[in-house]
Structures are given as structure tokens and as C-alpha cells.
Short mmCIF file of C-alpha atoms and ligand atoms in Angstrom, two decimals:
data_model
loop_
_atom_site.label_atom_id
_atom_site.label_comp_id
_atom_site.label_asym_id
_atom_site.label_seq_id
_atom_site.Cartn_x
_atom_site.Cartn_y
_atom_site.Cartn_z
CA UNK A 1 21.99 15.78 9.44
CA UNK A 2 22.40 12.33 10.30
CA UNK A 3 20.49 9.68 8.88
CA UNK A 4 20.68 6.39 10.23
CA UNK A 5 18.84 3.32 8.19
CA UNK A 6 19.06 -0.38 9.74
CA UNK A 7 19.03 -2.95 6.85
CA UNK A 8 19.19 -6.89 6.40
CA UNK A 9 22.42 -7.97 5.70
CA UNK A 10 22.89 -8.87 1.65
CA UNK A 11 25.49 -10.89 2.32
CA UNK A 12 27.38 -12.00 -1.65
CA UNK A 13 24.01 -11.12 -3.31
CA UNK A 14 24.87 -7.47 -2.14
CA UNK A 15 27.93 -7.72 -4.62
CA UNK A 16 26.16 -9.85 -7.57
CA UNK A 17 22.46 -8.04 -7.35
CA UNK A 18 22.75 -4.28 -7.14
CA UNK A 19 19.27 -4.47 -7.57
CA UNK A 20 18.92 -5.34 -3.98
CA UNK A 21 18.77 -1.91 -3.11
CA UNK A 22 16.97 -3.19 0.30
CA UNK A 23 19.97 -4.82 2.02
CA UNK A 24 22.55 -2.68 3.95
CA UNK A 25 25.49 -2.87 1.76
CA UNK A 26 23.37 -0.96 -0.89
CA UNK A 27 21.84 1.55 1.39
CA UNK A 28 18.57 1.70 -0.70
CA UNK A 29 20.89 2.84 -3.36
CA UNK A 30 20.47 6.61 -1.52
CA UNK A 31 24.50 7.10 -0.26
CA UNK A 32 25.02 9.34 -3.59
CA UNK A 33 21.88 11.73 -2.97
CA UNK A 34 22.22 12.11 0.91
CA UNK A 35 25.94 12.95 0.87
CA UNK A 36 25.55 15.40 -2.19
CA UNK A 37 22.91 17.21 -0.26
CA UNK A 38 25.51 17.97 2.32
CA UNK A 39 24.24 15.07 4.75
CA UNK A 40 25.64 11.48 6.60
CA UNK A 41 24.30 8.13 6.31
CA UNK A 42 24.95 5.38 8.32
CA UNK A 43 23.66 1.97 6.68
CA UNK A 44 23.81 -1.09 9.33
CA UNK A 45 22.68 -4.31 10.10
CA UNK A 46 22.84 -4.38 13.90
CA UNK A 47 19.12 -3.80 15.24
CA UNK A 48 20.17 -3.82 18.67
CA UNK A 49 23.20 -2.41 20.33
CA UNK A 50 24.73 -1.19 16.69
CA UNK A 51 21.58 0.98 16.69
CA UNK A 52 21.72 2.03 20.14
CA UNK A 53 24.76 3.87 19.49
CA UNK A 54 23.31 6.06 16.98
CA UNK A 55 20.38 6.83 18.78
CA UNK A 56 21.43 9.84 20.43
CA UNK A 57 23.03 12.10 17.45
CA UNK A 58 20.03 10.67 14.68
CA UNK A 59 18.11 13.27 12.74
CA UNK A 60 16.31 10.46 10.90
CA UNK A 61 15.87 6.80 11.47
CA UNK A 62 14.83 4.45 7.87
CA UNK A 63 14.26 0.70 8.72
CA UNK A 64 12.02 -1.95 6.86
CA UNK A 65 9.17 -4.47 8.18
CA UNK A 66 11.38 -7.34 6.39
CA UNK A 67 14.61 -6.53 9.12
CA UNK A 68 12.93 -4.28 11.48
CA UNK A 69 14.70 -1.98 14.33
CA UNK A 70 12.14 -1.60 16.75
CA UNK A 71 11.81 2.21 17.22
CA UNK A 72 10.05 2.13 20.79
CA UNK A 73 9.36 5.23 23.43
CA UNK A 74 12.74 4.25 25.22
CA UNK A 75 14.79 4.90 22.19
CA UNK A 76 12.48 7.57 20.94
CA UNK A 77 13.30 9.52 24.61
CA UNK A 78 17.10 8.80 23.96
CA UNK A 79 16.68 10.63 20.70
CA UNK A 80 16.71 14.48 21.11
CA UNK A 81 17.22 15.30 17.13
CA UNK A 82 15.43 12.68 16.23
CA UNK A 83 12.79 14.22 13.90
CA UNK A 84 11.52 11.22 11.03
CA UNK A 85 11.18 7.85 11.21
CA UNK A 86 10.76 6.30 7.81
CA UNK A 87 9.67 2.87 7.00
CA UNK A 88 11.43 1.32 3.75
CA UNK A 89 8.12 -0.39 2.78
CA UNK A 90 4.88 -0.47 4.22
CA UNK A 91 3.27 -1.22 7.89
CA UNK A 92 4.89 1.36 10.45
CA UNK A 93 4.19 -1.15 13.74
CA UNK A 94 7.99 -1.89 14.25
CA UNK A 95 7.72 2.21 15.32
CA UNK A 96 5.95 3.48 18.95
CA UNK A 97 3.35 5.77 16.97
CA UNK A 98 1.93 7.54 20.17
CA UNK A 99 5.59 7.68 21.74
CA UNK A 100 6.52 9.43 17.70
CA UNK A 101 3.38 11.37 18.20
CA UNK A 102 4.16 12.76 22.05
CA UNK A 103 7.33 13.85 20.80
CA UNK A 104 6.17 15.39 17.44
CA UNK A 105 8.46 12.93 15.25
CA UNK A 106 7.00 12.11 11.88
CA UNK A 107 6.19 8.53 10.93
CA UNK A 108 6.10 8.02 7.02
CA UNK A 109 5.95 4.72 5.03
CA UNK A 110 5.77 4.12 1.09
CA UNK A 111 2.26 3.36 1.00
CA UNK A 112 1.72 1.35 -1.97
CA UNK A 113 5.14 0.34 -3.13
CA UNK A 114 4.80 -3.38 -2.36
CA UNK A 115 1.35 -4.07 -2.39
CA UNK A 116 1.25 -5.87 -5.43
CA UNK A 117 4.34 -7.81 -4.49
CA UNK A 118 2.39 -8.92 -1.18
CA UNK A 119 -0.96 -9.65 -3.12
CA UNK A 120 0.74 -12.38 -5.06
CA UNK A 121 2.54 -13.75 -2.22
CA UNK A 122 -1.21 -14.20 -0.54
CA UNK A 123 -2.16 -15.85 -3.83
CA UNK A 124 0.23 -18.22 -4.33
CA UNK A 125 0.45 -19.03 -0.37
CA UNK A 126 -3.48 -19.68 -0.54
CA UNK A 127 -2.76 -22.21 -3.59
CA UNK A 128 0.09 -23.78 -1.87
CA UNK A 129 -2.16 -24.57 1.51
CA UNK A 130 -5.44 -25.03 -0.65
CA UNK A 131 -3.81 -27.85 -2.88
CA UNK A 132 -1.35 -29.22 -0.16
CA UNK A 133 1.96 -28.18 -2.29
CA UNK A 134 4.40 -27.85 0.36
CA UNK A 135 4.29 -31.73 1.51
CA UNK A 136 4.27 -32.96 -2.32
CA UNK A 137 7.32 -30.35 -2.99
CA UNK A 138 8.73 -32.42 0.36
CA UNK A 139 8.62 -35.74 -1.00
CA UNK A 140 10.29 -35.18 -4.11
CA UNK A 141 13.32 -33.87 -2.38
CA UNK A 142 13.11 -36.58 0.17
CA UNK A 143 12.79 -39.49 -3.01
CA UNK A 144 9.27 -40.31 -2.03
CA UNK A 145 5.96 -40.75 -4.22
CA UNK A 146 3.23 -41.50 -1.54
CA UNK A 147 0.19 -39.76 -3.68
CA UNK A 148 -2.33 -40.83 -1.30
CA UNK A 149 -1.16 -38.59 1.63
CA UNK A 150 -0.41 -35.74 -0.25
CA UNK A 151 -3.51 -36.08 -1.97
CA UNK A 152 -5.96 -36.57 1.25
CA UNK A 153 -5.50 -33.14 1.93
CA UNK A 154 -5.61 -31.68 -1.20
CA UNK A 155 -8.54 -29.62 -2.94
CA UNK A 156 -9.53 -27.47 -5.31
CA UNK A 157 -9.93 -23.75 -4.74
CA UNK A 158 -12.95 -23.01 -7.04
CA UNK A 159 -16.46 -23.02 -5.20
CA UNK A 160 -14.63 -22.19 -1.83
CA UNK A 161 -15.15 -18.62 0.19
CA UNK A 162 -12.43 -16.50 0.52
CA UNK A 163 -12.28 -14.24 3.75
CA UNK A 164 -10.33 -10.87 3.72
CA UNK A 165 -9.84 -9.25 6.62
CA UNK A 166 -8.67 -5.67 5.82
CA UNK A 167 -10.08 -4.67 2.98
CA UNK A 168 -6.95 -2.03 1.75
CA UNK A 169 -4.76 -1.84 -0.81
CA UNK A 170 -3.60 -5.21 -0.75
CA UNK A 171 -6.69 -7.04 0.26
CA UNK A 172 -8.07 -5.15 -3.00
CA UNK A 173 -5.49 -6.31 -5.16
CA UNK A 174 -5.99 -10.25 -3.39
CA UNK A 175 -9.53 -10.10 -4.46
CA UNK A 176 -8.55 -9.03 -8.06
CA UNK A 177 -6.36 -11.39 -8.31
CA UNK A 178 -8.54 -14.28 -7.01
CA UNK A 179 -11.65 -13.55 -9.22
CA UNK A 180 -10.47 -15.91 -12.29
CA UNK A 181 -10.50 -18.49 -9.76
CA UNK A 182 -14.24 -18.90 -9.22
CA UNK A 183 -14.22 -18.44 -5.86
CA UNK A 184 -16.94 -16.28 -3.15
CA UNK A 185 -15.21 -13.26 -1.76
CA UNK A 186 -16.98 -12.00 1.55
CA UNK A 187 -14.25 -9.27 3.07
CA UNK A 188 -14.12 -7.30 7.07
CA UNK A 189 -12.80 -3.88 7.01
CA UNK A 190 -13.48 -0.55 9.81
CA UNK A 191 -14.49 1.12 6.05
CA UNK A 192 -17.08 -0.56 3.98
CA UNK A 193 -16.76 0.00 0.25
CA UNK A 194 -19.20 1.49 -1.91
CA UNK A 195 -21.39 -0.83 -3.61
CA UNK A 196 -20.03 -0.21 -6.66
CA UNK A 197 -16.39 -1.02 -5.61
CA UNK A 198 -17.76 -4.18 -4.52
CA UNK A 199 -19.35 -5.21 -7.66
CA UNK A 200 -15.97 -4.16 -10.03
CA UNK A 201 -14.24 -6.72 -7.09
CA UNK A 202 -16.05 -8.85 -6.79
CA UNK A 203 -16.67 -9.26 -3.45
CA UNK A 204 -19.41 -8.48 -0.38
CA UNK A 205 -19.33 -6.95 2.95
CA UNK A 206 -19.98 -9.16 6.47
CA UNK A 207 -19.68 -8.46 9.78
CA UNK A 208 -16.29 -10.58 11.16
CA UNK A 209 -18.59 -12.76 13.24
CA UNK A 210 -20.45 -13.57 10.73
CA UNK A 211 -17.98 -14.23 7.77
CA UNK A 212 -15.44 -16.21 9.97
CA UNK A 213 -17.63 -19.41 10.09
CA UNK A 214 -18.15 -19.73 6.22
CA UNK A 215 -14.89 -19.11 4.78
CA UNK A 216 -12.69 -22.33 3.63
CA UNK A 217 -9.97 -19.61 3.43
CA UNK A 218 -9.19 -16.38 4.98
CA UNK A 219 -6.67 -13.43 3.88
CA UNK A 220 -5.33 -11.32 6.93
CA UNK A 221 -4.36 -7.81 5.51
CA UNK A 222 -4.71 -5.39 8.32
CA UNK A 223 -2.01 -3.47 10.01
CA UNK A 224 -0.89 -4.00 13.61
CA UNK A 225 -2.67 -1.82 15.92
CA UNK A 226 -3.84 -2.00 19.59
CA UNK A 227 -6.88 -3.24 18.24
CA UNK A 228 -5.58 -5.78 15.83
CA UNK A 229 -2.79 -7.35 18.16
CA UNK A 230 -3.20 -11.01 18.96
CA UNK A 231 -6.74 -10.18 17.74
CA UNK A 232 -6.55 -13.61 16.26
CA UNK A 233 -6.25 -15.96 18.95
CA UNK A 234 -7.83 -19.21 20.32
CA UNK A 235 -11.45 -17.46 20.87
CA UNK A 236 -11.28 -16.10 17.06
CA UNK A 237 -9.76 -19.58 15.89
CA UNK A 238 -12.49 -21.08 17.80
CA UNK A 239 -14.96 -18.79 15.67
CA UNK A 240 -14.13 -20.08 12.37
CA UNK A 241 -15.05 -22.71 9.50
CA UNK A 242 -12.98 -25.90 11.28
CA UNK A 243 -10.43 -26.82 8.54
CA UNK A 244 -9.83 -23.30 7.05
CA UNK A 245 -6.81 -22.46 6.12
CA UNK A 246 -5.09 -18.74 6.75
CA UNK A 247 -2.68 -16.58 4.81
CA UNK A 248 -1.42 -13.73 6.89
CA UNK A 249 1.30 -11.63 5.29
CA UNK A 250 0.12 -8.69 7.38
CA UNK A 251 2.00 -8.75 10.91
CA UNK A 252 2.91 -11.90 13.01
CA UNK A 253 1.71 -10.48 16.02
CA UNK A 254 -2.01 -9.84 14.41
CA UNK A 255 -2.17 -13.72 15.70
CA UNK A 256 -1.31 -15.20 19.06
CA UNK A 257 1.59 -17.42 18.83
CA UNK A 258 0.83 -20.12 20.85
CA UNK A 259 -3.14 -20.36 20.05
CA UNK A 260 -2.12 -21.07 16.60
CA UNK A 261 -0.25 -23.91 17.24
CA UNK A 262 -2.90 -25.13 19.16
CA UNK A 263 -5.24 -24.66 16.17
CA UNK A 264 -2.75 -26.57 13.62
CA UNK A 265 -2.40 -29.35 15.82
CA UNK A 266 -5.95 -30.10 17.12
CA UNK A 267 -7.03 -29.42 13.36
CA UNK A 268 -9.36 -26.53 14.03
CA UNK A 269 -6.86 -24.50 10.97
CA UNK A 270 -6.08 -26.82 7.76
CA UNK A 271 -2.92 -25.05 7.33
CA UNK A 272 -1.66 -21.61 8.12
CA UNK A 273 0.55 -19.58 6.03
CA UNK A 274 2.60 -16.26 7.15
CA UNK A 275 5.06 -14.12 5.86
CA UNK A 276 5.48 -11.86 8.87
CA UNK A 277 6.66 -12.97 12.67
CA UNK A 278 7.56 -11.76 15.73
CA UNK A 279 10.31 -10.48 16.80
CA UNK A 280 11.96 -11.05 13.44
CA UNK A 281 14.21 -12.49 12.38
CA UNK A 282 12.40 -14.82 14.34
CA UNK A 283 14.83 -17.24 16.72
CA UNK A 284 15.74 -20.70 15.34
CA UNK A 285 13.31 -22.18 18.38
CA UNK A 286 10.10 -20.14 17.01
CA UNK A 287 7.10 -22.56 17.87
CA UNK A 288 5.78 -21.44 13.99
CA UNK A 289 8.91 -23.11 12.66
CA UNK A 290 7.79 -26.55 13.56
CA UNK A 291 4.28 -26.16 13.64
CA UNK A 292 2.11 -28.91 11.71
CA UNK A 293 0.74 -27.97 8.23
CA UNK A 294 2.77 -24.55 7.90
CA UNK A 295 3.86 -22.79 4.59
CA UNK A 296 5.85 -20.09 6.53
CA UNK A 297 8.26 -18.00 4.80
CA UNK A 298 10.84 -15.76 6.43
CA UNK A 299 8.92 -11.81 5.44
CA UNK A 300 10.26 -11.70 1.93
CA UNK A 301 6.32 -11.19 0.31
CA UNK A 302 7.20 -7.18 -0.15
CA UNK A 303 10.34 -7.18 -1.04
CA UNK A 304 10.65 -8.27 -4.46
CA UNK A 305 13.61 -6.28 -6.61
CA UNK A 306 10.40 -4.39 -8.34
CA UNK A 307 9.14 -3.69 -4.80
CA UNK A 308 12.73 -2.89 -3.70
CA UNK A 309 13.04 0.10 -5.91
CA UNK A 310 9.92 1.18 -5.28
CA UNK A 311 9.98 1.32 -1.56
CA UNK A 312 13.71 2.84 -2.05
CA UNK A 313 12.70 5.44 -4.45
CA UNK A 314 9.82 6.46 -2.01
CA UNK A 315 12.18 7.08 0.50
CA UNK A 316 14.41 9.09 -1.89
CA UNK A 317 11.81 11.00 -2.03
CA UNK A 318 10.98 11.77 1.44
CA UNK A 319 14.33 12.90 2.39
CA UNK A 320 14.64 14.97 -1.17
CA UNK A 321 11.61 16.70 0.56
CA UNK A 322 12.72 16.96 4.09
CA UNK A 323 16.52 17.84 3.14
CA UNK A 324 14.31 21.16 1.99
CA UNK A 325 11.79 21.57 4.23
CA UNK A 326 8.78 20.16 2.15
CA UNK A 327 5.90 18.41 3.14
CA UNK A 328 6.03 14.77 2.61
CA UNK A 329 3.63 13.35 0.33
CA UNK A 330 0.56 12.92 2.20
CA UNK A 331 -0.20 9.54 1.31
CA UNK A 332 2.61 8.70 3.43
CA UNK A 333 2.10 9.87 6.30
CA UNK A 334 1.65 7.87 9.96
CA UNK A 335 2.23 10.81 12.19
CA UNK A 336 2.37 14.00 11.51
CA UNK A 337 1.97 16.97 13.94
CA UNK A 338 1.47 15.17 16.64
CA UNK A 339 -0.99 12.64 15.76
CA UNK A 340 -1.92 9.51 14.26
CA UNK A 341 -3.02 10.68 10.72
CA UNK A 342 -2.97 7.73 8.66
CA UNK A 343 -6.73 6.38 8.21
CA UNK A 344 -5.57 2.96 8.56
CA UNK A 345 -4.62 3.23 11.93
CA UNK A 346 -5.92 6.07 13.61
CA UNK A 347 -9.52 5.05 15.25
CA UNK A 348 -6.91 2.74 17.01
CA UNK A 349 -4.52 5.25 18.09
CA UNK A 350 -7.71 7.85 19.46
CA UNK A 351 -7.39 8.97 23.17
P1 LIG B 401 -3.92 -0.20 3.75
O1 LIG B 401 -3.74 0.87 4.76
O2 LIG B 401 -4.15 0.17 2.33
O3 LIG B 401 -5.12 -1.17 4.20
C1 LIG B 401 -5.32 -1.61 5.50
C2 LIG B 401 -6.81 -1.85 5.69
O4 LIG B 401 -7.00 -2.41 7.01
C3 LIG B 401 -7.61 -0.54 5.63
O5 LIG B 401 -8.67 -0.68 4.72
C4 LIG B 401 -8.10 -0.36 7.07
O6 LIG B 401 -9.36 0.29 7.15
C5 LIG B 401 -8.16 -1.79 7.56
N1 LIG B 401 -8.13 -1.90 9.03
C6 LIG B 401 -7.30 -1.29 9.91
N2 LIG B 401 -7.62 -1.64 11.17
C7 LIG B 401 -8.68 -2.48 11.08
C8 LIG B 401 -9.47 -3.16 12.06
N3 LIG B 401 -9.21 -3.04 13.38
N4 LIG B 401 -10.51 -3.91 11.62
C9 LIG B 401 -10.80 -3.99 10.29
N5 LIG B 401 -10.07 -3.38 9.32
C10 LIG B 401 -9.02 -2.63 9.72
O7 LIG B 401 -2.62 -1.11 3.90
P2 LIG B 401 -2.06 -2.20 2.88
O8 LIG B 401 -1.10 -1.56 1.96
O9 LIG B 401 -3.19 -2.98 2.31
O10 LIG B 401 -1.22 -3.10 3.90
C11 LIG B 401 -1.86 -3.77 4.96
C12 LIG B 401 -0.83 -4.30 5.94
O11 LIG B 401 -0.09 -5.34 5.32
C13 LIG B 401 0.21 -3.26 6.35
O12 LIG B 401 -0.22 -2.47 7.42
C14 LIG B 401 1.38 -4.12 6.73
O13 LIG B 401 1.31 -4.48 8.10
C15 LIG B 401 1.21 -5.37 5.89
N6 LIG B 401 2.20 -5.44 4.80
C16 LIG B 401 3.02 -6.52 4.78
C17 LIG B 401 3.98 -6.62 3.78
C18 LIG B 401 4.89 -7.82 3.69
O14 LIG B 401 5.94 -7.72 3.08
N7 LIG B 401 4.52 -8.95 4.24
C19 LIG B 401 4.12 -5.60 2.84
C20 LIG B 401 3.21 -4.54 2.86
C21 LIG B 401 2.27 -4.47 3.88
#
């Protein structure tokens, strides 16, 4: 079988860090096991054409969120063998799930192996915006010590309300992680928790409408569905607390592009921080690259070298199990059998 994983490029890291199993020169660190069990893998960089010309003859197709080849119903329909599409991470969106589903290929992720990576990337992006870091950071490198600006904008985060929308694995672990700070967690989710999951978090259910007005802060942590796409946009913004800032490491496209910059500049949003684009990489001319009061950072939250051997050894895994014709690990699964099985995104996926 042919297996066919796109990867960012590791460039001299590749050589120095073979801990960056993520990056295409180290092929997820899987080269050994695939070609042992009798099987090829092709490890590229090239998203577009490069992946094109693989297409045809794949059995399998690995990418991650941080680099993603966009798997959509045109390629899927150019891929006769193509039977799994596996996501080196978590958040399957760069993959057409109802185009996988019509033509019964499986969608798998690693659920779990970077959410802890991602919750402290929300943490520390919420202190960065909360206490104005990046433009202090800014004027040390530029030889400046103009307190006063810096400081106008700066606050502390204890007393404020903290929004999470998408209440999962990693908004759990945000809301962990933000309790020693003395803050009020309200949270949105399709699933309410049990009350006495709330209580060991910390945190209470609202309705969106009515927590987006009260937070000083809110936590986006859904995935990208039809219902979540450009869910936030000038409406939503319009909605909220006006100076709030938002973290959103969940997908770029969970936000419309140009309402946000609206938002930043007219004040309405403090400061926005994202990890996560689109289409990524995103161009040098991205509007969110020169947007007022950003901390953006280029979707490294989940891929920390802990998270990187995580998410690789999860995808050992699933082609251990597929190489022999075993279920996948149910926790994983997207798609399967023709449908949308994963909770987190199948009410969105329903015909
Ligand atoms: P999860 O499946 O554990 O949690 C997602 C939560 O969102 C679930 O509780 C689900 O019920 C909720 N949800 C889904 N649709 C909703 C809707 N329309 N309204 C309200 N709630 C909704 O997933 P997770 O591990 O917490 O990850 C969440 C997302 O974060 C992923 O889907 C992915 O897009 C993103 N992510 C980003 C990175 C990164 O590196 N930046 C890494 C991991 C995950």
C-alpha cells in the first residue's frame, strides 16, 4: 500500500532535532515500521501540485492541522484506493468529511495528543493580551521604555470572566488551568456537563447569547464545522463585552477574516489572539498579520516535541492496526462507515 503523508518542511532543525518527528524529513519517525510491514511511504512538503501527483495511486493520506493538505471531494474523487485519511494531530476540517463519508473513506485523528500542549498556548496567549505583553516585549527590542502606553492597556486577569466556547478536551484543560487565577469561568458547548463536572472545574453553563456580553475574555475551542464556520463574525463581535479580548487556537476560519479586523480597529475586541488561519501557511499579505492589537502566532500551539510524539505515535498506531485489518481505536474516529461518527462534529454533519 501506499501511504502518502504531507508535512512542514524542518528545514536544519530536521537534522539537529530528531525529536521533530512532525516535519517531513522525519516522516513522524514511521519510515522504519511502514516499510517493514511490506508498505511505501512518501513524506512531502508540497500541499499542492506535489500532492496532486500522488492522489491517484494513495491507499492512505496523513497530514497535520499545523501544514495542512486540504483533502477536498475533488481530490477525494481522483482517489480510487484511497481508503484513510489520517490527521497527525487533532481537528479533521482540512478533510471533506461528507465527500470521505460518500465514498466510505475513514477519517481518524489522535484525539487527545495535543490538548494539553494547546491549553497552555490559550493560557499564556490570554496573559499576553490581558497584561499587554506583546507591545512591552516590542519596545525592548526597539530600545524604547515608554511605560505609560504599554501600561494604559494593561490589566490584571483576576476578577475578570473567562468565556469558553467549546467546552472539550481542551476547553476542560483551559479552565483547569485558569482556576489559580481567580477568575469566573461561564463556558458554551452543544453538551452541557454534569453539575458535578462543573463544580471539580470550576466553571458554569450559559447560553452563547447570554455569556458573550459579560466576558472580559473569551476561549474559542470548537472544531470547524458548517455550523461553526465564520460563526464569529461582525454580528457575534457586535454581541460581546466591548473591549474583550479573544484567544482562538481552534480554526481560523471559526472567525470571519475581515469582521475581525474591523473589530480590532474600531475597538469593539481589546486584542485578539490565534494560533490557527486560513489557508495556512497563511500568505505574507494576510489582513491578521497587520491587524492592530494582535498576538498571532503561525499554528505551532499543538505541536510541541511532547505533542509531536504523541500525535506520531497515534498514527503509528492506526496504520499498525489497518496494515492488519483492525479497527482503529474508536476514540479516533471522524468517519467511519459512511458517516460522521465523531460526537464533536456530527449534529453538524446530519442530513
Ligand atoms: P473535543 O472534540 O474534545 O471538543 C470540542 C468541543 O466542541 C466538544 O465538547 C463539542 O461538543 C463542542 N462543539 C462542537 N460543535 C459545537 C457547536 N456548534 N457549538 C458549541 N459547541 C460545539 O476537541 P478538542 O480536543 O478540545 O479540540 C477542539 C478543537 O481545537 C479541534 O477540533 C481543533 O480544531 C482545535 N485544535 C487546535 C490545535 C492547535 O494546534 N491549534 C490542536 C488541537 C486541536
Amino acid at each position: 500500500m501506499k501511504i502518502v503523508a504531507v508535512l512542514y518542511p524542518g528545514g536544519e532543525a530536521a537534522k539537529t532535532t530528531p525529536e521533530l518527528l512532525g516535519c517531513a524529513e522525519n516522516a513522524l519517525g514511521l519510515r522504519e515500521m511502514v516499510e517493514a510491514a511490506g508498505h511505501e511511504l512518501v513524506s512531502i512538503t508540497d500541499a499542492g501540485a506535489g500532492l496532486d501527483a500522488h492522489v491517484p495511486t494513495a491507499d492512505v493520506i496523513i497530514a497535520t492541522p499545523f501544514w495542512p493538505a486540504y483533502v477536498m471531494r475533488d481530490r477525494i474523487e481522483k482517489a480510487p484506493n484511497l481508503k484513510l485519511l489520517l490527521t497527525a494531530g487533532v481537528g479533521s476540517d482540512h478533510f471533506d468529511l461528507a465527500a470521505a463519508a460518500d465514498h466510505n473513506v475513514t477519517v481518524a485523528e489522535v484525539t487527545g495528543s495535543n490538548v494539553v500542549s494547546v491549553a497552555e498556548h490559550v493560557v499564556m496567549m490570554t496573559l499576553a493580551l490581558v497584561r499587554n505583553y506583546i507591545p512591552s516585549y516590542q519596545q525592548v527590542v526597539d530600545g524604547l521604555w515608554d511605560i505609560g502606553t504599554v501600561a494604559a492597556r494593561s490589566h490584571d486577569l483576576e476578577d475578570k470572566t473567562v468565556g469558553i466556547f467549546g467546552m472539550g478536551r481542551i476547553g476542560q484543560r483551559v479552565a483547569a488551568r485558569l482556576k489559580p487565577f481567580d477568575v469566573t469561568v461561564y463556558y458554551h458547548d452543544q453538551r452541557r456537563m454534569t453539575t458535578t463536572e462543573e463544580q471539580v472545574l470550576g466553571c458554569r453553563y450559559l447560553p452563547l447569547e447570554k455569556m458573550l456580553p459579560i466576558c472580559d475574555v473569551l476561549s474559542i475551542n470548537a472544531p470547524l464545522t458548517p455550523a461553526t464556520q465564520e460563526m464569529f463574525n461582525r454580528e457575534m463581535f457586535a454581541k460581546m463585552k466591548r473591549g474583550v479580548n479573544v484567544v482562538n487556537t481552534a480554526r481560523g476560519r471559526i472567525v470571519h477574516a475581515e469582521s475581525l479586523v474591523e473589530a480590532l480597529k474600531s475597538g469593539q475586541l481589546a486584542g485578539y489572539a490565534g494560533d490557527v488561519w486560513y489557508p495556512q501557511p497563511a500568505p505574507a499579505d494576510h489582513p491578521w498579520r497587520s491587524m492592530p492589537n494582535h498576538a498571532m502566532t503561525p499554528h505551532v500551539s499543538g505541536t510541541t516535541l511532547e505533542a509531536q510524539k504523541r500525535y506520531a505515535d497515534g498514527v503509528g498506531d492506526c496504520l499498525e492496526r489497518f496494515f492488519k485489518g483492525q479497527a482503529l481505536d474508536p476514540d479516533f474516529l471522524i468517519v467511519d462507515g459512511g458517516k460522521v461518527v465523531s460526537p464533536s462534529y456530527r449534529s453538524a454533519y446530519e442530513k
